[in-house]
Amino acid sequence: MICVEMAPGRAAAAVSECRATWVEPVVAGSQLASAFYDTALLLVVKNYYNQTNSTAPSHLMQDAQQKAVSNFYIIYNLVLGLSPLVSAYGLSKLGDKVHRKIPICLPLLGYLGSKSLLLLLILLDWPIEVMYGAAAFNGLTGGFTTFWAGIMALGSLGSSESRRSLRLIIIELVYGLAGFLGSMASGYLFVGFSDRYREGTVLVSCSIACYAFCLLYSIFVLIVPKSAPSCTAKAKGVEEVGGQVPACTGAAESAQPSESSSKAPVTPSKLIIILLFVAAILYDLAVVGAMNVLPLFLLREPLSWNAVQIGYGNAAGYAIFITSFLGVFVFSKYLRDITMIIIGVVSFTVGVIIMAFVRWTFLFYIARAVMLFALIPLPTIRSMLSKHVEGSSYGKVFVLLQLSLVITGVVTSTVFNKIYQSTLNWYSGFCFILSFLAGCLSLLPLR
């Protein structure tokens, strides 16, 4: 969605408006904020339970802390995951019928409020249970479920069917790069100003500032992508007045198919849609199961990482956004969508089985490197879904998929955290083996 200026005056205005349809600044800012917040929350919770267990013998303190942090995240993730069920579908329906910005702006407002509560908790020494209320507020305003469905709807509207997989993975790439940078910086920001401020104050403040920027950009700058005639009409106007036409690559080129896809009736294949939903749910189960216990796995022996190492570890996870983008960029020229999904699933399952046997830091990074295409499946599944429904239903379909993933994530998070607690002293990598099996199952609906 890039417009190249070839004439002054009105052409420049047309280019400016085309650029204002970009959702990337919102995606980047919100994910940078999220990376700051995730690291801050984990370390604040860890420090809180360190203090409450400070009288326990040292050999028992680590296991007690692990279980306390795990129990906190079970409840936190339950509240965060279930509360959007109240509002997500309604907000996405409003986005389809009233204005596409609603499913983006309202969740951002919820993010801003809920993250502010963590800052107050640090400054005022509130109990950690306050964060359950923050999670509820975040979810009731739509949360990530509604926000991401809104972003995907805008991305799909502004792209042609032939370029949609690439368009959506570009959004995911921006998301990942922002997360990578945020994770790299988060550990230093958490401890770097502790001599003047309480630990976490600067990091959470940076997160809040990023969310504020995203909200203001979404309200006052972001423009919902228009169909090709709007861009070509501007070009014709310029041609009539001055003779030169701004060449639009992406926005004008891709909006025409979007126009036809939103108006021309589409006969969805129910079987294909169901199989895509099942594959997405099973794959998300595998990913969520592994990624939810991974932070706890890193905090205890044999790795016992500190704040800076956790930041590096999170950054390594975000690197797959770059490699997955490059994979889609190359594979989409030669392979079908379904083949790209299978490549992504295999990449993740092989990486997660290596993670099950991690005992040294270098092996963790090898496992992450093997997962280089792990991001490909879900954006590609969304792209395939969008080709089987009408453009006017993108918001509803994407939020239904997101709600399915959220419910799966909530259940998976709870079950895997309990399994992790039960297998902590037996085999701490057992949950990664379960994720490997779930990832293998997700290949079955794709056959």
Coordinates of C-alpha atoms in Angstrom, one line a residue:
M1 CA 0.0 0.0 0.0
I2 CA 2.5 2.6 -1.2
C3 CA 1.7 5.5 -3.3
V4 CA 4.6 7.1 -5.3
E5 CA 4.3 10.8 -5.8
M6 CA 4.6 11.9 -9.5
A7 CA 2.9 15.3 -9.4
P8 CA 2.7 18.2 -6.9
G9 CA -0.5 19.7 -5.3
R10 CA -3.4 17.4 -5.4
A11 CA -1.2 14.4 -6.2
A12 CA 0.7 15.0 -3.0
A13 CA -2.6 15.1 -1.1
A14 CA -3.7 11.8 -2.7
V15 CA -0.4 10.2 -1.7
S16 CA -0.7 11.5 1.8
E17 CA -4.2 10.1 2.1
C18 CA -3.1 6.7 0.8
R19 CA -0.3 6.6 3.4
A20 CA -2.8 7.4 6.1
T21 CA -4.5 4.1 5.5
W22 CA -1.5 2.3 6.8
V23 CA -2.2 0.4 10.0
E24 CA 1.5 -0.4 10.6
P25 CA 2.2 2.5 13.0
V26 CA -0.7 1.2 15.2
V27 CA 0.6 -2.4 15.0
A28 CA 4.2 -1.3 15.8
G29 CA 3.4 1.0 18.6
S30 CA 0.9 -1.4 20.3
Q31 CA 3.3 -4.3 20.1
L32 CA 6.3 -2.2 21.4
A33 CA 4.0 -1.3 24.3
S34 CA 3.0 -4.9 24.8
A35 CA 6.6 -6.2 24.9
F36 CA 7.4 -3.6 27.6
Y37 CA 4.4 -4.5 29.6
D38 CA 4.8 -8.3 29.4
T39 CA 8.4 -8.2 30.7
A40 CA 7.4 -5.7 33.4
L41 CA 4.4 -7.8 34.6
L42 CA 6.5 -11.0 34.7
L43 CA 9.3 -9.4 36.8
V44 CA 6.9 -7.4 39.0
V45 CA 5.0 -10.7 39.8
K46 CA 8.3 -12.5 40.4
N47 CA 9.6 -9.8 42.8
Y48 CA 6.3 -9.7 44.6
Y49 CA 6.3 -13.5 45.4
N50 CA 10.1 -13.2 46.2
Q51 CA 9.1 -10.8 49.0
T52 CA 6.2 -12.9 50.2
N53 CA 8.4 -16.0 50.4
S54 CA 11.5 -14.3 51.7
T55 CA 11.3 -16.2 55.0
A56 CA 11.3 -19.7 53.3
P57 CA 14.5 -21.7 53.1
S58 CA 16.4 -21.0 49.9
H59 CA 16.1 -24.6 48.5
L60 CA 12.3 -24.3 48.7
M61 CA 11.9 -20.7 47.7
Q62 CA 12.4 -21.3 43.9
D63 CA 9.7 -24.0 43.7
A64 CA 7.3 -22.0 45.8
Q65 CA 7.9 -18.9 43.6
Q66 CA 7.3 -21.0 40.4
K67 CA 4.0 -22.3 41.6
A68 CA 2.9 -18.8 42.9
V69 CA 3.7 -17.1 39.6
S70 CA 2.1 -20.0 37.7
N71 CA -1.1 -19.7 39.7
F72 CA -1.2 -15.9 39.2
Y73 CA -0.9 -16.4 35.4
I74 CA -3.6 -19.1 35.4
I75 CA -6.1 -16.6 36.9
Y76 CA -4.8 -13.6 35.0
N77 CA -5.0 -15.4 31.6
L78 CA -8.4 -16.8 32.4
V79 CA -9.8 -13.3 33.1
L80 CA -7.9 -11.8 30.2
G81 CA -9.1 -14.5 27.8
L82 CA -12.7 -14.9 28.9
S83 CA -13.7 -11.2 29.4
P84 CA -13.6 -10.4 25.6
L85 CA -16.3 -12.9 25.0
V86 CA -18.8 -10.3 26.4
S87 CA -17.9 -7.6 23.9
A88 CA -15.7 -8.8 21.1
Y89 CA -18.4 -10.0 18.6
G90 CA -20.6 -6.9 19.2
L91 CA -17.7 -4.5 18.7
S92 CA -16.6 -6.3 15.5
K93 CA -20.1 -6.2 14.2
L94 CA -20.2 -2.5 14.9
G95 CA -17.0 -2.3 12.9
D96 CA -18.5 -4.0 9.9
K97 CA -21.7 -1.9 10.0
V98 CA -20.8 1.5 11.5
H99 CA -17.1 2.2 11.3
R100 CA -13.9 0.1 11.0
K101 CA -12.1 2.1 13.6
I102 CA -14.3 1.0 16.5
P103 CA -12.7 -2.5 17.0
I104 CA -9.3 -0.8 17.0
C105 CA -9.8 2.4 19.1
L106 CA -11.9 0.9 22.0
P107 CA -9.4 -1.9 22.7
L108 CA -6.5 0.7 22.7
L109 CA -8.4 2.7 25.3
G110 CA -8.7 -0.5 27.4
Y111 CA -5.0 -1.2 27.0
L112 CA -4.2 2.4 28.1
G113 CA -6.3 2.1 31.3
S114 CA -5.3 -1.5 32.3
K115 CA -1.6 -0.8 31.9
S116 CA -1.9 2.3 34.0
L117 CA -3.0 0.1 36.8
L118 CA 0.3 -1.7 36.8
L119 CA 2.1 1.6 37.2
L120 CA -0.1 2.5 40.1
L121 CA 0.6 -0.9 41.6
I122 CA 4.3 -0.3 41.5
L123 CA 4.1 3.2 42.9
L124 CA 1.5 2.6 45.6
D125 CA 2.4 -0.9 46.6
W126 CA -1.0 -2.3 45.8
P127 CA -1.6 -6.1 46.0
I128 CA -0.8 -8.1 42.9
E129 CA -4.5 -9.1 42.7
V130 CA -5.2 -5.6 41.2
M131 CA -4.0 -7.0 37.9
Y132 CA -7.0 -9.3 37.7
G133 CA -9.1 -6.2 37.6
A134 CA -6.8 -4.7 34.9
A135 CA -7.2 -7.8 32.8
A136 CA -11.0 -7.7 33.1
F137 CA -11.1 -4.0 32.0
N138 CA -8.8 -4.8 29.1
G139 CA -11.0 -7.7 28.0
L140 CA -14.3 -5.9 28.4
T141 CA -13.1 -3.2 26.0
G142 CA -12.4 -5.8 23.4
G143 CA -8.8 -6.7 24.2
F144 CA -6.4 -8.2 21.7
T145 CA -9.2 -10.4 20.3
T146 CA -11.1 -7.4 18.9
F147 CA -8.1 -5.3 18.2
W148 CA -6.3 -7.9 16.0
A149 CA -9.5 -8.8 14.2
G150 CA -10.0 -5.1 13.4
I151 CA -6.4 -4.9 12.1
M152 CA -6.8 -8.0 10.0
A153 CA -10.0 -6.6 8.5
L154 CA -8.4 -3.4 7.5
G155 CA -5.4 -5.3 6.0
S156 CA -7.7 -7.6 4.0
L157 CA -9.8 -4.7 2.7
G158 CA -6.7 -3.0 1.3
S159 CA -5.3 -5.9 -0.6
S160 CA -6.1 -8.1 -3.6
E161 CA -6.6 -11.9 -3.1
S162 CA -3.4 -12.7 -4.9
R163 CA -1.4 -10.5 -2.5
R164 CA -3.4 -11.0 0.7
S165 CA -1.2 -13.6 2.3
L166 CA 1.8 -11.3 1.8
R167 CA -0.1 -8.3 3.0
L168 CA -1.1 -10.0 6.2
I169 CA 2.4 -11.4 6.9
I170 CA 3.8 -7.9 6.4
I171 CA 1.5 -6.7 9.2
E172 CA 2.8 -9.6 11.3
L173 CA 6.4 -8.7 10.4
V174 CA 5.9 -5.2 11.7
Y175 CA 4.3 -6.7 14.8
G176 CA 7.3 -8.9 15.3
L177 CA 10.0 -6.3 14.7
A178 CA 8.4 -4.0 17.2
G179 CA 8.2 -6.9 19.7
F180 CA 11.8 -7.7 19.0
L181 CA 13.0 -4.2 19.7
G182 CA 10.7 -3.9 22.8
S183 CA 12.0 -7.1 24.2
M184 CA 15.6 -6.2 23.6
A185 CA 15.2 -2.9 25.5
S186 CA 12.7 -4.1 28.2
G187 CA 15.2 -5.8 30.5
Y188 CA 17.5 -2.7 30.5
L189 CA 14.6 -0.3 31.0
F190 CA 13.3 -2.4 33.9
V191 CA 16.6 -2.3 35.9
G192 CA 18.4 0.7 34.3
F193 CA 16.7 3.5 36.3
S194 CA 16.3 1.6 39.6
D195 CA 18.7 4.0 41.4
R196 CA 16.2 6.9 40.9
Y197 CA 12.9 5.1 40.4
R198 CA 11.2 1.9 41.5
E199 CA 12.0 -1.1 39.4
G200 CA 9.5 -1.2 36.5
T201 CA 8.3 2.4 36.7
V202 CA 10.2 3.6 33.6
L203 CA 9.3 0.5 31.6
V204 CA 5.6 0.6 32.3
S205 CA 5.6 4.4 31.6
C206 CA 7.1 3.8 28.2
S207 CA 4.4 1.2 27.5
I208 CA 1.6 3.6 28.5
A209 CA 3.2 6.3 26.2
C210 CA 3.2 4.0 23.3
Y211 CA -0.5 3.0 23.7
A212 CA -1.4 6.7 24.0
F213 CA 0.4 7.4 20.7
C214 CA -1.5 4.5 19.0
L215 CA -4.9 5.7 20.3
L216 CA -4.3 9.3 19.0
Y217 CA -3.0 8.0 15.7
S218 CA -6.0 5.8 15.2
I219 CA -8.5 8.5 16.0
F220 CA -7.0 11.5 14.2
V221 CA -4.7 10.1 11.4
L222 CA -5.7 6.6 10.4
I223 CA -8.1 6.4 7.4
V224 CA -10.0 3.3 6.5
P225 CA -8.8 1.9 3.2
K226 CA -10.9 2.9 0.2
S227 CA -11.6 1.0 -3.0
A228 CA -9.7 1.7 -6.2
P229 CA -12.2 4.2 -7.6
S230 CA -11.3 6.6 -4.8
C231 CA -7.6 6.5 -5.7
T232 CA -8.2 6.6 -9.4
A233 CA -10.7 9.4 -9.1
K234 CA -8.1 11.5 -7.4
A235 CA -5.7 10.6 -10.2
K236 CA -8.2 11.6 -12.9
G237 CA -8.8 14.9 -11.1
V238 CA -5.1 15.6 -11.2
E239 CA -4.9 14.6 -14.8
E240 CA -7.7 17.0 -15.7
V241 CA -6.0 19.9 -13.9
G242 CA -2.3 19.4 -14.4
G243 CA -1.7 16.4 -16.5
Q244 CA 0.4 14.1 -14.3
V245 CA -1.0 11.1 -12.4
P246 CA 0.3 9.7 -9.1
A247 CA 1.2 6.1 -9.6
C248 CA -0.2 3.9 -6.8
T249 CA 1.3 0.5 -6.1
G250 CA -0.6 -1.6 -3.8
A251 CA -3.4 0.7 -2.7
A252 CA -4.9 1.4 -6.1
E253 CA -3.8 -2.0 -7.6
S254 CA -5.2 -4.0 -4.7
A255 CA -8.2 -2.0 -3.8
Q256 CA -10.0 -2.9 -7.1
P257 CA -10.2 -6.6 -6.2
S258 CA -11.2 -5.6 -2.7
E259 CA -14.1 -3.7 -4.1
S260 CA -15.3 -6.6 -6.2
S261 CA -14.8 -9.0 -3.3
S262 CA -16.9 -6.9 -1.0
K263 CA -19.8 -6.5 -3.5
A264 CA -19.7 -9.7 -5.5
P265 CA -21.5 -12.6 -3.8
V266 CA -19.1 -15.3 -2.5
T267 CA -20.3 -18.9 -2.0
P268 CA -18.3 -20.1 0.9
S269 CA -17.3 -23.7 1.1
K270 CA -18.4 -24.6 4.6
L271 CA -16.2 -27.7 4.8
I272 CA -13.1 -25.7 3.9
I273 CA -13.9 -23.0 6.5
I274 CA -14.5 -25.6 9.2
L275 CA -11.3 -27.5 8.4
L276 CA -9.3 -24.2 8.4
F277 CA -10.9 -23.3 11.8
V278 CA -9.9 -26.7 13.2
A279 CA -6.4 -26.5 11.9
A280 CA -6.0 -23.0 13.4
I281 CA -7.3 -24.1 16.8
L282 CA -5.1 -27.1 17.0
Y283 CA -2.0 -25.2 16.0
D284 CA -2.8 -22.4 18.4
L285 CA -3.3 -25.0 21.2
A286 CA 0.3 -26.2 20.4
V287 CA 1.8 -22.7 20.4
V288 CA -0.1 -21.3 23.4
G289 CA 0.7 -24.5 25.4
A290 CA 4.4 -24.1 24.9
M291 CA 4.7 -20.3 25.1
N292 CA 2.7 -20.0 28.3
V293 CA 5.0 -22.2 30.3
L294 CA 8.2 -20.9 28.6
P295 CA 8.7 -17.8 30.8
L296 CA 8.4 -20.0 33.9
F297 CA 10.8 -22.5 32.4
L298 CA 13.4 -19.8 31.8
L299 CA 13.2 -18.5 35.4
R300 CA 14.1 -21.8 37.2
E301 CA 17.0 -24.1 37.0
P302 CA 18.8 -25.2 34.9
L303 CA 18.6 -21.8 33.0
S304 CA 17.6 -19.4 35.9
W305 CA 17.7 -16.3 33.6
N306 CA 17.7 -12.7 34.8
A307 CA 15.8 -9.7 33.4
V308 CA 18.3 -9.0 30.6
Q309 CA 18.5 -12.6 29.5
I310 CA 14.7 -12.9 29.5
G311 CA 14.6 -9.8 27.3
Y312 CA 17.1 -11.4 24.9
G313 CA 15.0 -14.7 24.9
N314 CA 11.8 -12.8 24.1
A315 CA 13.7 -11.0 21.3
A316 CA 14.8 -14.3 19.8
G317 CA 11.2 -15.4 19.8
Y318 CA 10.2 -12.2 17.8
A319 CA 12.9 -12.9 15.2
I320 CA 10.6 -15.6 13.7
F321 CA 8.4 -12.7 12.4
I322 CA 11.3 -11.7 10.1
T323 CA 12.1 -15.2 8.9
S324 CA 8.4 -16.1 8.5
F325 CA 7.9 -13.0 6.4
L326 CA 10.8 -13.9 4.2
G327 CA 9.4 -17.4 3.9
V328 CA 6.0 -16.2 2.7
F329 CA 7.7 -13.7 0.4
V330 CA 9.6 -16.5 -1.4
F331 CA 7.2 -19.4 -1.0
S332 CA 4.1 -17.5 -2.2
K333 CA 5.7 -17.3 -5.6
Y334 CA 6.0 -21.0 -6.0
L335 CA 3.8 -22.8 -3.5
R336 CA 0.1 -23.0 -2.6
D337 CA -1.1 -21.5 0.7
I338 CA -1.8 -24.9 2.1
T339 CA 1.8 -26.0 1.5
M340 CA 3.1 -22.9 3.3
I341 CA 0.9 -23.7 6.3
I342 CA 2.4 -27.2 6.5
I343 CA 5.9 -25.8 6.3
G344 CA 5.2 -23.5 9.2
V345 CA 3.6 -26.3 11.3
V346 CA 6.6 -28.6 10.8
S347 CA 9.0 -25.8 11.6
F348 CA 7.3 -25.2 15.0
T349 CA 6.8 -28.8 16.0
V350 CA 10.5 -29.7 15.3
G351 CA 11.6 -26.6 17.3
V352 CA 9.4 -27.3 20.3
I353 CA 10.5 -30.9 20.6
I354 CA 14.1 -29.6 20.8
M355 CA 12.9 -27.1 23.5
A356 CA 11.7 -30.1 25.6
F357 CA 15.4 -31.1 26.1
V358 CA 16.9 -27.6 26.7
R359 CA 19.4 -27.6 29.5
W360 CA 21.8 -24.9 28.3
T361 CA 21.3 -21.5 26.9
F362 CA 22.8 -22.2 23.4
L363 CA 20.2 -25.1 23.0
F364 CA 17.4 -22.7 23.6
Y365 CA 18.5 -20.5 20.8
I366 CA 18.9 -23.5 18.5
A367 CA 15.3 -24.5 19.2
R368 CA 14.2 -20.9 18.5
A369 CA 16.2 -20.9 15.2
V370 CA 14.4 -24.1 14.0
M371 CA 11.1 -22.4 14.6
L372 CA 12.0 -19.8 11.9
F373 CA 8.7 -20.4 9.9
A374 CA 6.4 -20.9 12.9
L375 CA 4.4 -17.7 12.2
I376 CA 3.3 -18.6 8.7
P377 CA 0.3 -20.8 9.5
L378 CA -2.2 -18.4 11.2
P379 CA -1.8 -15.4 8.8
T380 CA -2.1 -17.7 5.9
I381 CA -5.2 -19.4 7.3
R382 CA -6.7 -16.0 7.7
S383 CA -5.9 -15.2 4.1
M384 CA -7.5 -18.4 2.9
L385 CA -10.6 -17.7 5.0
S386 CA -11.0 -14.2 3.5
K387 CA -11.1 -15.8 0.1
H388 CA -14.2 -17.8 1.1
V389 CA -16.4 -15.1 2.6
E390 CA -17.7 -11.7 1.5
G391 CA -15.7 -8.6 2.2
S392 CA -18.5 -7.1 4.3
S393 CA -18.2 -10.1 6.7
Y394 CA -14.4 -9.9 7.3
G395 CA -14.8 -8.4 10.8
K396 CA -17.2 -11.1 11.9
V397 CA -15.3 -14.0 10.5
F398 CA -11.9 -12.8 11.9
V399 CA -13.3 -12.1 15.3
L400 CA -15.0 -15.6 15.4
L401 CA -11.7 -17.1 14.6
Q402 CA -10.0 -14.9 17.2
L403 CA -12.6 -15.8 19.8
S404 CA -12.0 -19.5 19.0
L405 CA -8.3 -19.0 19.5
V406 CA -8.8 -17.1 22.7
I407 CA -11.1 -19.8 24.2
T408 CA -8.6 -22.4 23.1
G409 CA -5.8 -20.3 24.6
V410 CA -7.5 -19.8 28.0
V411 CA -8.2 -23.5 28.4
T412 CA -4.8 -24.5 27.1
S413 CA -3.1 -22.0 29.4
T414 CA -4.9 -23.3 32.5
V415 CA -4.3 -27.0 31.7
F416 CA -0.7 -26.6 30.7
N417 CA 0.1 -24.5 33.7
K418 CA -1.3 -27.2 36.0
I419 CA 0.6 -29.9 34.1
Y420 CA 3.7 -27.8 34.4
Q421 CA 3.2 -27.6 38.2
S422 CA 2.7 -31.3 38.4
T423 CA 5.7 -32.2 36.3
L424 CA 8.0 -29.5 37.6
N425 CA 10.2 -31.8 39.7
W426 CA 9.8 -34.8 37.4
Y427 CA 10.4 -33.4 33.9
S428 CA 10.0 -29.6 33.4
G429 CA 10.0 -29.9 29.6
F430 CA 7.0 -32.3 29.5
C431 CA 4.6 -29.5 28.3
F432 CA 6.8 -29.0 25.2
I433 CA 6.3 -32.7 24.3
L434 CA 2.5 -32.2 24.5
S435 CA 2.8 -29.1 22.3
F436 CA 4.7 -31.2 19.8
L437 CA 1.9 -33.7 19.7
A438 CA -0.8 -31.0 19.3
G439 CA 1.2 -29.5 16.5
C440 CA 1.3 -32.8 14.6
L441 CA -2.5 -33.2 15.0
S442 CA -3.0 -29.8 13.4
L443 CA -1.6 -31.2 10.1
L444 CA -4.6 -33.7 9.8
P445 CA -7.3 -31.1 8.7
L446 CA -4.9 -29.8 6.0
R447 CA -4.5 -33.1 4.2

